[in-house]
Short mmCIF file of C-alpha atoms in Angstrom, two decimals:
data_model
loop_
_atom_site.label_atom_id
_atom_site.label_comp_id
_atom_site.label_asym_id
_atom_site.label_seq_id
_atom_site.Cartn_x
_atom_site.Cartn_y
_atom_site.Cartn_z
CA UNK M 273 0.00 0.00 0.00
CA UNK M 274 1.04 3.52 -0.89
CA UNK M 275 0.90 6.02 1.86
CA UNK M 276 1.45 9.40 0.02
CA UNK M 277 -0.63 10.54 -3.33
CA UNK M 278 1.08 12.73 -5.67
CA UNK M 279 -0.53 15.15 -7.78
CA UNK M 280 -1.02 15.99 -10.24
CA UNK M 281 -0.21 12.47 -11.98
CA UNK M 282 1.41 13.93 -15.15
CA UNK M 283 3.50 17.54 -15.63
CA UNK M 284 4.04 19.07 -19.05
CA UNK M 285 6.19 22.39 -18.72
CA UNK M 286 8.27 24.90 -21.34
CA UNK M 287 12.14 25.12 -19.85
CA UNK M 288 12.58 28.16 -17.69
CA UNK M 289 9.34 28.11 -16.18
CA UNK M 290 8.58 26.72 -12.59
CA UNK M 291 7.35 23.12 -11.40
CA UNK M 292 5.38 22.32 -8.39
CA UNK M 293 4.48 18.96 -7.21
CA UNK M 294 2.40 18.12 -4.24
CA UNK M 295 2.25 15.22 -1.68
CA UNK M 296 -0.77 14.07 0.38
CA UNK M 297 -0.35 11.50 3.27
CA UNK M 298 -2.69 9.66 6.18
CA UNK M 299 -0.53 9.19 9.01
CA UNK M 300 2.15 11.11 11.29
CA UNK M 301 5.97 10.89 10.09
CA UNK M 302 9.06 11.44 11.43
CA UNK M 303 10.51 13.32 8.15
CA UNK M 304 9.03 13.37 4.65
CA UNK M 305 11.32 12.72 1.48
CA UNK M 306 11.27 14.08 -2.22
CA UNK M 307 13.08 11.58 -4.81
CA UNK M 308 13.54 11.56 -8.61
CA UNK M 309 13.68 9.07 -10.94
CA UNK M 310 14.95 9.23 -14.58
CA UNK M 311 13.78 6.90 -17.34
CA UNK M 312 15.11 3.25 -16.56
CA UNK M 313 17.11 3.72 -13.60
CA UNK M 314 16.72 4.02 -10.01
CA UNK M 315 15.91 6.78 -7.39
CA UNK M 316 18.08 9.29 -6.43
CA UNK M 317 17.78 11.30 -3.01
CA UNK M 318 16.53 14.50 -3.66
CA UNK M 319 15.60 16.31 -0.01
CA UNK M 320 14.29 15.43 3.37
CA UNK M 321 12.36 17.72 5.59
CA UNK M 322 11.61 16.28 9.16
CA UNK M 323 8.58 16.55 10.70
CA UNK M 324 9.33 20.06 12.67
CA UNK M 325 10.94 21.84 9.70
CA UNK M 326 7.85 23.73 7.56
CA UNK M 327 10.30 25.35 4.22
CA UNK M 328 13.57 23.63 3.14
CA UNK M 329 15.62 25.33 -0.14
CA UNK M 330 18.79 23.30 -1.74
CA UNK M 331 20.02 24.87 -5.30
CA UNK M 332 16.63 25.04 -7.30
CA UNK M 333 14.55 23.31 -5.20
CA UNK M 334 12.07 24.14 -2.46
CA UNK M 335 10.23 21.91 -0.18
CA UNK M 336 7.30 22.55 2.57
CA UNK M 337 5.80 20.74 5.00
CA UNK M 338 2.25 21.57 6.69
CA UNK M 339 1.74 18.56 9.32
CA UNK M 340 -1.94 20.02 9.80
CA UNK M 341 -2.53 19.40 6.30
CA UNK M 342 -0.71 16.20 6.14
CA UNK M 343 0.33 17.52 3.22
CA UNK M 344 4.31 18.70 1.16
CA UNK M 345 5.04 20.52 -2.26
CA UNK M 346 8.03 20.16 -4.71
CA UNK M 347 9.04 23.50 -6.19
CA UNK M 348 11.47 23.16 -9.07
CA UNK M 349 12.79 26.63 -10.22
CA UNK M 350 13.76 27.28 -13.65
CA UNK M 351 13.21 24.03 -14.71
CA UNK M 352 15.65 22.72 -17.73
CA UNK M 353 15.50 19.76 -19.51
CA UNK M 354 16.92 17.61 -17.70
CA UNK M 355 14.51 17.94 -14.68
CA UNK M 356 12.55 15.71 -16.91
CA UNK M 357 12.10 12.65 -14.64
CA UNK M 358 9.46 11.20 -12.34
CA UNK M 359 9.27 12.51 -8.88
CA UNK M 360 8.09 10.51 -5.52
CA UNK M 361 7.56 11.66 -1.89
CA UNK M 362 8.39 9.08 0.64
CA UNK M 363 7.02 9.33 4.27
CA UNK M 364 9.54 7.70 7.19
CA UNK M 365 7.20 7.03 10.18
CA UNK M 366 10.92 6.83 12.16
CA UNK M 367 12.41 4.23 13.16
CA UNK M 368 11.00 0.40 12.94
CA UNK M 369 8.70 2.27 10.45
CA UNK M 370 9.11 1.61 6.60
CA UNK M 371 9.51 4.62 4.07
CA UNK M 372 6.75 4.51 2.31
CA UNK M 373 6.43 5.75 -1.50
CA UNK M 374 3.45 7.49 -3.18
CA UNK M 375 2.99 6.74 -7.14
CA UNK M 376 4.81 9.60 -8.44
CA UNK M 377 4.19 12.41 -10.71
CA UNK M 378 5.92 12.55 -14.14
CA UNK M 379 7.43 15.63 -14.98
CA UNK M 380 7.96 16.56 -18.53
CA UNK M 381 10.16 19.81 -19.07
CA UNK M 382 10.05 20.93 -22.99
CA UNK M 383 13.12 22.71 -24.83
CA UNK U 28 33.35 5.89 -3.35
CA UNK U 29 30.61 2.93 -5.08
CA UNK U 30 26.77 3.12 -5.09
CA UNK U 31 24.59 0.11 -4.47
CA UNK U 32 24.90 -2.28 -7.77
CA UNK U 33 22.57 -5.07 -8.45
CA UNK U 34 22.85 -7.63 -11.28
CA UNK U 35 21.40 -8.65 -13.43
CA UNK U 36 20.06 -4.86 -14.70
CA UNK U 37 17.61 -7.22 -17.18
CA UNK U 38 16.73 -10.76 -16.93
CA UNK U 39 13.78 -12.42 -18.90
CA UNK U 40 12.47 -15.92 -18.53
CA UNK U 41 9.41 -18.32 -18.94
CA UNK U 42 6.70 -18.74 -16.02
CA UNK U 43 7.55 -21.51 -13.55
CA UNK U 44 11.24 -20.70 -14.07
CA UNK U 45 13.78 -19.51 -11.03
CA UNK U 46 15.20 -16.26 -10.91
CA UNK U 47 17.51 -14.69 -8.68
CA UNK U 48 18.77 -11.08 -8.40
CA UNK U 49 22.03 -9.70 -6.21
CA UNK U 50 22.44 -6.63 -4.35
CA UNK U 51 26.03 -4.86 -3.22
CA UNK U 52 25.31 -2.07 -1.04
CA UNK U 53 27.04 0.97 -0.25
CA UNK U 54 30.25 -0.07 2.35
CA UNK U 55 29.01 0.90 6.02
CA UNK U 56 25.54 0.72 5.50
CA UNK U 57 23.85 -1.62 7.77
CA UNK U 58 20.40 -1.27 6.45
CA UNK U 59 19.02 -2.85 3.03
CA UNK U 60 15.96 -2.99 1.45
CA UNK U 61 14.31 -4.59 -1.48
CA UNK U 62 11.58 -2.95 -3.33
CA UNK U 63 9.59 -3.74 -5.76
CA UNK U 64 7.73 -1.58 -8.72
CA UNK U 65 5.43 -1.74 -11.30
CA UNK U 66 5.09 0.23 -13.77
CA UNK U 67 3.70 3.76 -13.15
CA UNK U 68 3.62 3.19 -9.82
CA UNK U 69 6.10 3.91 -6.73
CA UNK U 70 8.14 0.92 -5.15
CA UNK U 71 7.01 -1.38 -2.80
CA UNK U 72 8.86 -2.51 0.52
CA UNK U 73 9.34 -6.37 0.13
CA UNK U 74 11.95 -6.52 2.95
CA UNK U 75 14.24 -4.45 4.81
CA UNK U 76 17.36 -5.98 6.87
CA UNK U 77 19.59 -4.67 9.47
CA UNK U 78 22.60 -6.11 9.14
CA UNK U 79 21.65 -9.63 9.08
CA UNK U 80 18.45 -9.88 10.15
CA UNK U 81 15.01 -9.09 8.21
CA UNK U 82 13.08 -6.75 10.48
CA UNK U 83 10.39 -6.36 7.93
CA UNK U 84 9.16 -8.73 5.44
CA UNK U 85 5.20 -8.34 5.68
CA UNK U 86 5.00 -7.39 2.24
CA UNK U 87 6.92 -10.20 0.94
CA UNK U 88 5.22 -12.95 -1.04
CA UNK U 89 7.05 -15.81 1.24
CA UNK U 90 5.54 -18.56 -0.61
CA UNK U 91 7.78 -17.97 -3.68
CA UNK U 92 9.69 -15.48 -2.39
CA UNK U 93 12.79 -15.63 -0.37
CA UNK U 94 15.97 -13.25 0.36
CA UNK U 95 19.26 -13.25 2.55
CA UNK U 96 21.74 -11.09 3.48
CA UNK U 97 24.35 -13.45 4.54
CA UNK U 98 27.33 -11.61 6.76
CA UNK U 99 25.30 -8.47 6.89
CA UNK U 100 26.91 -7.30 3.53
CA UNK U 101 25.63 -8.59 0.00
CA UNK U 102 22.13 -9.24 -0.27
CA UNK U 103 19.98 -11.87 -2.81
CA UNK U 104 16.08 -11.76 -3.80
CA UNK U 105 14.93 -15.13 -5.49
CA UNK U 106 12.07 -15.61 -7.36
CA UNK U 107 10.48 -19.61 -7.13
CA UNK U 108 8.61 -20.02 -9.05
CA UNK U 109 8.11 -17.11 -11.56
CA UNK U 110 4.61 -15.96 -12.41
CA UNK U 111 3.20 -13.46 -14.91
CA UNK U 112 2.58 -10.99 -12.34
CA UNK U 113 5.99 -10.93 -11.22
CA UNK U 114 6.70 -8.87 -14.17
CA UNK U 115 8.59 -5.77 -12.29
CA UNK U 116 11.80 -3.68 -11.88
CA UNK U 117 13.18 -5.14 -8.35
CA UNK U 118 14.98 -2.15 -6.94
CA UNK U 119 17.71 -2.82 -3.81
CA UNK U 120 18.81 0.19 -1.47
CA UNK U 121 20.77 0.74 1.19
CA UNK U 122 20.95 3.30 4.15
CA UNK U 123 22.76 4.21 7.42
CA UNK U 124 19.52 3.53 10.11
CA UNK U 125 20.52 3.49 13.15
CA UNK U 126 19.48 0.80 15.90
CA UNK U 127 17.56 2.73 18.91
CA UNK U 128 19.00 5.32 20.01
CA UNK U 129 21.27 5.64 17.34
CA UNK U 130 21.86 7.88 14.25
CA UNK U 131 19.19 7.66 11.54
CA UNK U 132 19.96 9.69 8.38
CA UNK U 133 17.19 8.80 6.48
CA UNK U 134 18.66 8.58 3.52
CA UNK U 135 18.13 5.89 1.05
CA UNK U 136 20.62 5.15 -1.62
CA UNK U 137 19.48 3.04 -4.96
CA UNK U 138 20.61 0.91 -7.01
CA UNK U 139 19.76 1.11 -10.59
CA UNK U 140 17.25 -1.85 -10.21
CA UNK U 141 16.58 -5.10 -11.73
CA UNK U 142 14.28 -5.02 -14.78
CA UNK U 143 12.03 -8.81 -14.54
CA UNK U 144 9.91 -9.69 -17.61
CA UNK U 145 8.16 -13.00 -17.18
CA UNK U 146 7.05 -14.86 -20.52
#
C-alpha cells in the first residue's frame, strides 16, 4: 500500500518556467522525502524535511511541509531539460517504520 | 566511493522458471531494502534488513519469495517459481539507520534496479 498521493499524476512544462508537485499523506511521520527518478534507472535522493521543519531550499529546489494538512510541495525553479524525470515523496514514520512511496508524478520539461 | 549495484540490470524468462537477483550495497551501510515496482507506480517494501536480520518482510510474497543477506553485507532476492505478475523492476537500497537510540539519516541510496519480464 502507498501512503502518500502525488498530484497531479502527469507535468508538461516549457524550460525556464517553474514546477510544483504536491504530496498528500494519512498518518504522522518522522521526516518526509522528495526523490527523482529518470527513465530506466533508479531513485536518487533529492531532499528530506523532518517533521518540525515547515520550508527547506537546496540549489533550485524548495520543499514545505504543513503537518496540519498532512500535506508537502516540490518546487522546481527554472526548470531545464533535464529535470525531466518522475518525482516521488516518501514518508519515514521513524524508526522500525518503513519509508513509504506514493505513485509519483511525471514531470515533462520541454526545450 | 561505489553506489549500491545489483545484477542482473535485465533478466527475462518463462513462467515456472527460477530467478535470482544480487544486491552490493554501499560499504558501512547496515540497512538494506528490497523494493519492488510496477510500472507507473512507486516501489514497494518487500523486505528491509539490518545487518543480518530481516526486520520487515510483511510485504513479501514468502511462498515464492525468499531473500538473505548473509554476513550483513551482500544481499539476494529469489524468485520460485516465476509468475506473470511478477513482471517488475526489483529495486535494492541501502541506508545508514541506526538501531535505537542511534543515528538515523534517512537517507536511502538506490541501485539502478533489476528489470524482470516473465514470458
Amino acid at each position: 500500500s502507498q501512503q502518500g498521493e502525488e498530484d497531479p499524476q502527469a507535468l508538461s512544462i516549457q524550460e525556464g518556467e517553474n514546477a510544483t508537485m504536491n504530496c498528500s499523506y494519512k498518518t504522522s511521520i518522522n521526516n518526509l522525502q522528495w526523490y527523482r527518478q529518470n527513465s530506466g534507472r533508479g531513485l536518487v535522493h533529492l531532499i528530506l524535511i523532518r517533521s518540525n521543519e515547515r520550508e527547506k531550499h537546496s540549489g533550485r529546489l524548495r520543499v514545505t511541509l504543513d503537518t496540519s494538512k498532512k500535506s508537502s510541495s516540490l518546487l522546481i525553479t527554472a526548470s531545464r531539460a533535464a529535470d525531466t524525470a518522475s518525482y516521488f515523496c516518501a514518508t519515514d514514520g521513524g524508526y522500525g517504520n518503513k519509508l513509504v512511496f506514493g505513485a509519483g508524478t511525471i514531470l515533462r520539461v520541454k526545450s | 566511493e561505489a553506489g549500491v549495484v545489483q545484477s542482473p540490470r535485465y533478466k527475462i524468462i518463462e513462467k515456472k522458471q527460477p530467478v535470482a537477483f544480487w544486491c552490493n550495497p554501499i560499504s558501512g551501510h547496515n540497512t538494506l531494502y528490497w523494493y519492488r515496482q510496477n510500472l507507473g507506480q512507486g516501489p514497494e517494501l518487500l523486505i528491509r534488513y539490518e545487518n543480518e536480520e530481516a526486520v520487515d518482510d510483511s510485504q513479501l510474497p514468502k511462498d515464492r519469495f525468499s531473500a538473505e543477506r548473509l554476513k550483513g553485507v551482500d544481499s539476494t532476492l529469489k524468485i520460485q517459481p516465476a509468475e506473470l505478475g511478477d513482471s517488475a523492476v526489483y529495486l535494492c537500497a541501502s541506508s545508514l539507520r541506526g538501531l535505537a537510540g542511534g543515528i538515523n539519516t534517512g537517507e536511502l541510496f538506490f541501485g539502478e534496479g533489476s528489470r524482470l519480464t516473465v514470458l
